[in-house]
mmCIF file of C-alpha atoms in Angstrom:
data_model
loop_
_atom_site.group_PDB
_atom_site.id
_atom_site.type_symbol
_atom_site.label_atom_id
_atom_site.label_comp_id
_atom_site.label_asym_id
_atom_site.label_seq_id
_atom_site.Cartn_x
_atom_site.Cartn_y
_atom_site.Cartn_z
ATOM 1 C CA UNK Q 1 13.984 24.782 5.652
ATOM 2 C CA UNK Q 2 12.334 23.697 8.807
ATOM 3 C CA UNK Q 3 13.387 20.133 10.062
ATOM 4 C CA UNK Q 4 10.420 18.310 9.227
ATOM 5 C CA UNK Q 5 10.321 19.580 5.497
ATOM 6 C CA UNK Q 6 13.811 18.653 5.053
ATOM 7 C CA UNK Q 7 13.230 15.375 6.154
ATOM 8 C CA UNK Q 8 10.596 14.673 3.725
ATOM 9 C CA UNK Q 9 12.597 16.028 1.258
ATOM 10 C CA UNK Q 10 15.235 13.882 1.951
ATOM 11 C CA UNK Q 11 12.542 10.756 2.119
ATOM 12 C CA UNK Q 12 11.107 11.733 -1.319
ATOM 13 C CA UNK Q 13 14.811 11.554 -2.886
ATOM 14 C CA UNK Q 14 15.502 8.334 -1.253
ATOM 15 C CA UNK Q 15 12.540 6.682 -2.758
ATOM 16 C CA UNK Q 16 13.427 8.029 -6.097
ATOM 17 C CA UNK Q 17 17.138 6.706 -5.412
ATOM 18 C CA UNK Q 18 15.966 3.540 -4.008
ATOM 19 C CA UNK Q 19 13.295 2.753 -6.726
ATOM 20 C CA UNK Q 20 16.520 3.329 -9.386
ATOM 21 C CA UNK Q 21 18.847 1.546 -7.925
ATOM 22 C CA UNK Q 22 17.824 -0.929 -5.441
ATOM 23 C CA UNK Q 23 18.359 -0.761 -1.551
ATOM 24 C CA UNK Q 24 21.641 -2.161 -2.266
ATOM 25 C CA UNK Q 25 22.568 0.271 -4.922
ATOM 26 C CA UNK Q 26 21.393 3.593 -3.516
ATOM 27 C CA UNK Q 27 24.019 5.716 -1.163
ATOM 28 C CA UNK Q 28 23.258 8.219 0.846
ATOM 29 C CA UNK Q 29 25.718 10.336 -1.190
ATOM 30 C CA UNK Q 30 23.692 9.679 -4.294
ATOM 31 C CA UNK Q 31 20.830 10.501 -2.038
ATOM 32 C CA UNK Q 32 22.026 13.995 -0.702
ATOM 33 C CA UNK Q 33 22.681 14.994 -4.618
ATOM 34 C CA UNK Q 34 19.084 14.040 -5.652
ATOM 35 C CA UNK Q 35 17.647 16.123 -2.656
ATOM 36 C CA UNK Q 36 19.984 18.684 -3.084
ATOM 37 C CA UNK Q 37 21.835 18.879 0.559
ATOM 38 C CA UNK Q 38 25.340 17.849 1.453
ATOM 39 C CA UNK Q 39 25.942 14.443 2.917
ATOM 40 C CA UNK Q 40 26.097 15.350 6.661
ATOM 41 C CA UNK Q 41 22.453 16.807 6.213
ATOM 42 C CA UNK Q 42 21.193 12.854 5.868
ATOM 43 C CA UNK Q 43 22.849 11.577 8.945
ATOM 44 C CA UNK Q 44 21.296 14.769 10.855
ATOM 45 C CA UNK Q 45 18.060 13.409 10.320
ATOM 46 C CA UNK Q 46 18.885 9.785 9.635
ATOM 47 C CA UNK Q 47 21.907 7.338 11.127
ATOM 48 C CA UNK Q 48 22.622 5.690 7.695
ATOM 49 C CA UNK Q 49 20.904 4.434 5.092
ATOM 50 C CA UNK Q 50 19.285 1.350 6.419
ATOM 51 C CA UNK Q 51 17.653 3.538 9.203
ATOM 52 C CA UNK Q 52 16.518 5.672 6.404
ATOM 53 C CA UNK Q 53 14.951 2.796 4.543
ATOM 54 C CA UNK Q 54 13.101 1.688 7.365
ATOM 55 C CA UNK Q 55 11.778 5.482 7.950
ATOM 56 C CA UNK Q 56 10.716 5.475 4.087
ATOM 57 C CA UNK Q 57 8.584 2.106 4.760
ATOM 58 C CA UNK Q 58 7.128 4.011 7.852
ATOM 59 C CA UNK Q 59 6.454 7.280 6.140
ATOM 60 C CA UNK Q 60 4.319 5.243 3.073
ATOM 61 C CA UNK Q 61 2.170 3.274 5.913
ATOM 62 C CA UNK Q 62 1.528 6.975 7.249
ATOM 63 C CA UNK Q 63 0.324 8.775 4.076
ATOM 64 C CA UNK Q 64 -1.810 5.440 2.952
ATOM 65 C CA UNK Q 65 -3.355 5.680 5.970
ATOM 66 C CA UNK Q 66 -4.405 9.640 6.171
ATOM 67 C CA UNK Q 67 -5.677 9.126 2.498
ATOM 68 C CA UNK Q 68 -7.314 5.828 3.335
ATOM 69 C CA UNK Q 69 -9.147 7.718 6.052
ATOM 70 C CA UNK Q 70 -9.824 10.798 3.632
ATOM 71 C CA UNK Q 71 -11.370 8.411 1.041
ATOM 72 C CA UNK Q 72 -13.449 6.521 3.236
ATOM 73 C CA UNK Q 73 -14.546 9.316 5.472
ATOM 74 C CA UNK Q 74 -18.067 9.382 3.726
ATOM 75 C CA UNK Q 75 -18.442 5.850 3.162
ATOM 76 C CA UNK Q 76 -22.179 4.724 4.084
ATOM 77 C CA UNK Q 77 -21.341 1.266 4.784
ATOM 78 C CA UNK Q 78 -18.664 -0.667 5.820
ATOM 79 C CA UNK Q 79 -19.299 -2.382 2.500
ATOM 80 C CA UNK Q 80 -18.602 0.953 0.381
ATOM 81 C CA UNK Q 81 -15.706 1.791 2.774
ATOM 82 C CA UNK Q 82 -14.288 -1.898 1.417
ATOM 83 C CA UNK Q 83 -14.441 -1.070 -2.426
ATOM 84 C CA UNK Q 84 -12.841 2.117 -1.667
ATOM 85 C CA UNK Q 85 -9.580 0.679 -0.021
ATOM 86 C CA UNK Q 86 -10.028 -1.909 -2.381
ATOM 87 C CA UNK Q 87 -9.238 0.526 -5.425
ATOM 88 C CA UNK Q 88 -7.015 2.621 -3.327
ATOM 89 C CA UNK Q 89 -4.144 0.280 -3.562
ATOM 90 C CA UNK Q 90 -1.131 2.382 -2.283
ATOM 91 C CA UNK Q 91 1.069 0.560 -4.317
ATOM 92 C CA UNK Q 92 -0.275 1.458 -7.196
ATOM 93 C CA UNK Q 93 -2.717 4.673 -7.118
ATOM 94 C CA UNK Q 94 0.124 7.199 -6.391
ATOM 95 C CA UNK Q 95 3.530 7.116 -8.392
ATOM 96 C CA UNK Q 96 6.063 8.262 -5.438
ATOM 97 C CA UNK Q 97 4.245 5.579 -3.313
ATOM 98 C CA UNK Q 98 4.385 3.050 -6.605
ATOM 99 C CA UNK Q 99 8.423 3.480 -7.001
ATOM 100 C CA UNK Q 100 8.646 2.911 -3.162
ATOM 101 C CA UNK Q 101 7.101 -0.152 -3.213
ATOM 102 C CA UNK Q 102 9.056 -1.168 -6.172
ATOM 103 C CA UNK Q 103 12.180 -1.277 -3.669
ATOM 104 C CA UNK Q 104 9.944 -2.610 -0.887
ATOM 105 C CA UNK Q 105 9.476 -5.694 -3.201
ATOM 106 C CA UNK Q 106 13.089 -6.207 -3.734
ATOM 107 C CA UNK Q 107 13.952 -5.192 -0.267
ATOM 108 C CA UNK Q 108 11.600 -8.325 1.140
ATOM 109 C CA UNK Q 109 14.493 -10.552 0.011
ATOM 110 C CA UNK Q 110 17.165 -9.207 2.287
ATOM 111 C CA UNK Q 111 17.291 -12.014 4.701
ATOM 112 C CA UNK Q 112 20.676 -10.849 5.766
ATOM 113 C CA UNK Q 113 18.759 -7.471 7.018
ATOM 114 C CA UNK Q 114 16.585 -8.870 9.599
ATOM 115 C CA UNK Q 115 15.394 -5.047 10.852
ATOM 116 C CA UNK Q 116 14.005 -4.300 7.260
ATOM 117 C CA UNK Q 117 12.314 -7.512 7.461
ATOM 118 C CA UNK Q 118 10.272 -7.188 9.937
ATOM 119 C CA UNK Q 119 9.558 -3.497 9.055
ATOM 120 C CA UNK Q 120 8.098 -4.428 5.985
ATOM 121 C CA UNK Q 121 6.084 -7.706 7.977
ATOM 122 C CA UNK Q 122 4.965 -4.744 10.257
ATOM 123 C CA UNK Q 123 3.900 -2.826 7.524
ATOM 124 C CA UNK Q 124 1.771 -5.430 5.775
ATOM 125 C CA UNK Q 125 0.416 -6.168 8.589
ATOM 126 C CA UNK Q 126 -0.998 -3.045 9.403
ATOM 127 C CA UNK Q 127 -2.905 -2.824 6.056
ATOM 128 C CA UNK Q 128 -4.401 -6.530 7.192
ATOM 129 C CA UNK Q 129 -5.264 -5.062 10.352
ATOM 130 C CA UNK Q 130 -7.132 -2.234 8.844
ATOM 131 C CA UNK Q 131 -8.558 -4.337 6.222
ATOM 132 C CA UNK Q 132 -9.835 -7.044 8.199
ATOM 133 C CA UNK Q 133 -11.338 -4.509 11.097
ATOM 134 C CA UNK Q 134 -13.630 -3.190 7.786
ATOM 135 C CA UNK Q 135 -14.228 -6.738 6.958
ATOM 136 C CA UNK Q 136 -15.390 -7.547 10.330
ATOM 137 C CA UNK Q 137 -18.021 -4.610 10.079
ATOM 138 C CA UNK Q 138 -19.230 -5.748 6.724
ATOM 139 C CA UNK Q 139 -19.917 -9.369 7.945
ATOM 140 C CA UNK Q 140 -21.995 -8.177 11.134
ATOM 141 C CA UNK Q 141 -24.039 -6.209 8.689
ATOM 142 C CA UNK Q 142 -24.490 -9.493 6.775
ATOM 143 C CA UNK Q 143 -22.620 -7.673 3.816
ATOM 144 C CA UNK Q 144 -19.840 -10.088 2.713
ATOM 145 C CA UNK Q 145 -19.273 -13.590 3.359
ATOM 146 C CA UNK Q 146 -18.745 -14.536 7.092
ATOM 147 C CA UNK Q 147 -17.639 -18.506 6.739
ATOM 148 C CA UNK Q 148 -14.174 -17.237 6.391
ATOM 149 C CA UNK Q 149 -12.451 -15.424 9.352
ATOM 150 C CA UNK Q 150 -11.851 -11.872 8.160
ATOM 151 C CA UNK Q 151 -8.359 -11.971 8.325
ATOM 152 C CA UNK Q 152 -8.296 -14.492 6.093
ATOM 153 C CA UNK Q 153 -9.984 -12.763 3.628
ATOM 154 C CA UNK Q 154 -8.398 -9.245 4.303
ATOM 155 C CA UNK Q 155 -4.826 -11.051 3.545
ATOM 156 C CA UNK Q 156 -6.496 -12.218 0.215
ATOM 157 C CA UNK Q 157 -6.788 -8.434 -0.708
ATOM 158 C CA UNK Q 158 -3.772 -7.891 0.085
ATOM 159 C CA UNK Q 159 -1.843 -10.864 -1.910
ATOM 160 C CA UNK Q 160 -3.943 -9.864 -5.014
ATOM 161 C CA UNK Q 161 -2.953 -5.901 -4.860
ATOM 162 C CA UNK Q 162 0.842 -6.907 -4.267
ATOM 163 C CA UNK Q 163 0.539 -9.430 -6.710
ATOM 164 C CA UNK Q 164 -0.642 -6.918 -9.580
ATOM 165 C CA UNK Q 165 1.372 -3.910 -8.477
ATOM 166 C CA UNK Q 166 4.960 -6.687 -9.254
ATOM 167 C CA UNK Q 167 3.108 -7.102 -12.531
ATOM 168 C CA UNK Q 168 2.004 -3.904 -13.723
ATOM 169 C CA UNK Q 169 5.805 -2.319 -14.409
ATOM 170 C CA UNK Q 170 5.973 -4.754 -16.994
ATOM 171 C CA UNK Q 171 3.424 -3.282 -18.915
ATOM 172 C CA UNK Q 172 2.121 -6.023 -20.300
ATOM 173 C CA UNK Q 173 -0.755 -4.957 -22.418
ATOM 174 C CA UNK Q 174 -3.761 -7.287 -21.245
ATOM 175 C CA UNK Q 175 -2.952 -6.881 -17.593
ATOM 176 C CA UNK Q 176 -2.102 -3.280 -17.105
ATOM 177 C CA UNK Q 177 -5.204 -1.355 -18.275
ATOM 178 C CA UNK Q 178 -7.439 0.088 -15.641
ATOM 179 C CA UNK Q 179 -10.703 -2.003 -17.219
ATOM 180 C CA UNK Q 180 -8.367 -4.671 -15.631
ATOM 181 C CA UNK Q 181 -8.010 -3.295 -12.258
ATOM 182 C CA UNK Q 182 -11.431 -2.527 -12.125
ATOM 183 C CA UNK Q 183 -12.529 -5.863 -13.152
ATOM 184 C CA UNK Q 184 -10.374 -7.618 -11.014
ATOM 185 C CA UNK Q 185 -12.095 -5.334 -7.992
ATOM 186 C CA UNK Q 186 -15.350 -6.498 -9.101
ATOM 187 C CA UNK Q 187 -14.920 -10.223 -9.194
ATOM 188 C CA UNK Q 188 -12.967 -10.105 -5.930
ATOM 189 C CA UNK Q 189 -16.187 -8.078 -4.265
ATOM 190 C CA UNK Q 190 -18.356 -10.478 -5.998
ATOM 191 C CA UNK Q 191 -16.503 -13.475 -4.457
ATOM 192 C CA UNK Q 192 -16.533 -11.946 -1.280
ATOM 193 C CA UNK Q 193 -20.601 -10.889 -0.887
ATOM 194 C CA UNK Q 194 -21.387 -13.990 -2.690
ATOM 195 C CA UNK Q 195 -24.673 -16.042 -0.777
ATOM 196 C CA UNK Q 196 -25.252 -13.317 1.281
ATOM 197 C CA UNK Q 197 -28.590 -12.422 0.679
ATOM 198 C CA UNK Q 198 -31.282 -13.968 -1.155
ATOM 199 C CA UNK Q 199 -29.972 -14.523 -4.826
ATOM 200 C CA UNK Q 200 -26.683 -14.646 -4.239
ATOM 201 C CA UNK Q 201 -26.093 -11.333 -4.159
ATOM 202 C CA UNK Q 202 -25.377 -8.470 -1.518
ATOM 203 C CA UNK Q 203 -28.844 -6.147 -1.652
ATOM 204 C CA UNK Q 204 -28.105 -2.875 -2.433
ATOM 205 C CA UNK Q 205 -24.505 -3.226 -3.578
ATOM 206 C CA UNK Q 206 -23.290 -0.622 -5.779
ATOM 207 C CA UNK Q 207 -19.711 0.726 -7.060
ATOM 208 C CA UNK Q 208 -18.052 3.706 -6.450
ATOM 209 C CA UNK Q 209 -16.974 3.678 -10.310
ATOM 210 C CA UNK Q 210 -19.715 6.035 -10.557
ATOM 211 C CA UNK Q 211 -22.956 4.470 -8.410
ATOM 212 C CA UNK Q 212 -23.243 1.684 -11.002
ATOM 213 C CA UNK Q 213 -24.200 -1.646 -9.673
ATOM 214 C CA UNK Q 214 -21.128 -3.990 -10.012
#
């Protein structure tokens, strides 16, 4: 196997390690058995484990990123670009990225690991970078609301996607259904294109559930 496909390989049964049993709880032994290698393979590719957390973080930024750019990639506004990062929340639309950021959410507490810290600060804030750059566009097009800075609003998105990917593993049966998600999406674009235009309302906005108007 070529060295970049082991690597992933050995990435994808971290996260599966990880997401069982905690940053903490996961060794890189346990990890070589799930991806199928001896020990020594990890630390050819990885020093130890915390370097290999910190790669893992890096590696879910990455493929968020290409499939942010895939989604969007037709988007006709930077309004429509919005909604579709909006309900492409990482943490929650793919289930390899979803167990990763199970351990992400556990790993935030490690304030004796100051290095995975700021990896996952760095991480974050690359999403609010990204989010807040669309935001910008919108509110020069007069799309959304422009009394609040857009970082402001882009770290919004971002507290209410953590917030209900924590949630959601519980299964708890009023929150968890994707009428819910959806919903959620639509008062949060309501709130932000709110007094925009004449109305109230952003002319012209539609969904991408389907071209209905939200």
């Amino acid at each position: 196997m070529k060295a970049r496909d082991r690597r992933k390989q050995v990435l994808e049964s971290a996260a599966r390690c990880f997401a069982r049993c905690g940053y903490r709880g996961a060794t890189t032994a346990e990890i070589a058995r799930e991806a199928g290698v001896s020990e020594p393979i990890i630390y050819r590719h990885f020093k130890n484990k915390h370097d290999l957390f910190i790669a893992l973080i890096e590696k879910v930024g990455d493929d968020v990123f290409k499939n942010w750019q895939e989604a969007t990639a037709q988007a006709r506004t930077p309004l429509e670009k919005l909604q579709i990062l909006m309900y492409q929340n990482p943490a929650t639309a793919d289930a390899w990225t979803a167990s990763v950021y199970q351990v992400l959410f556990h790993a935030s507490t490690e304030v004796a690991e100051p290095a995975i810290q700021q990896a996952i600060r760095d991480h974050y804030q690359r999403y609010v970078r990204s989010i807040a750059s669309v935001m910008s566009e919108a509110q020069r097009a007069g799309q959304i609301r422009s009394d609040v800075p857009a970082e402001w609003l882009a770290w919004q998105i971002l507290h209410a996607a953590v917030g209900f990917a924590m949630v959601r593993p519980l299964n708890i049966p009023s929150h968890a259904s994707l009428e819910f998600a959806r919903g959620t999406i639509r008062l949060l674009i309501e709130l932000l294109t709110r007094d925009v235009a004449a109305g109230g309302t952003a002319a012209g906005r539609t969904s991408i559930e389907g071209g209905r108007r939200l």
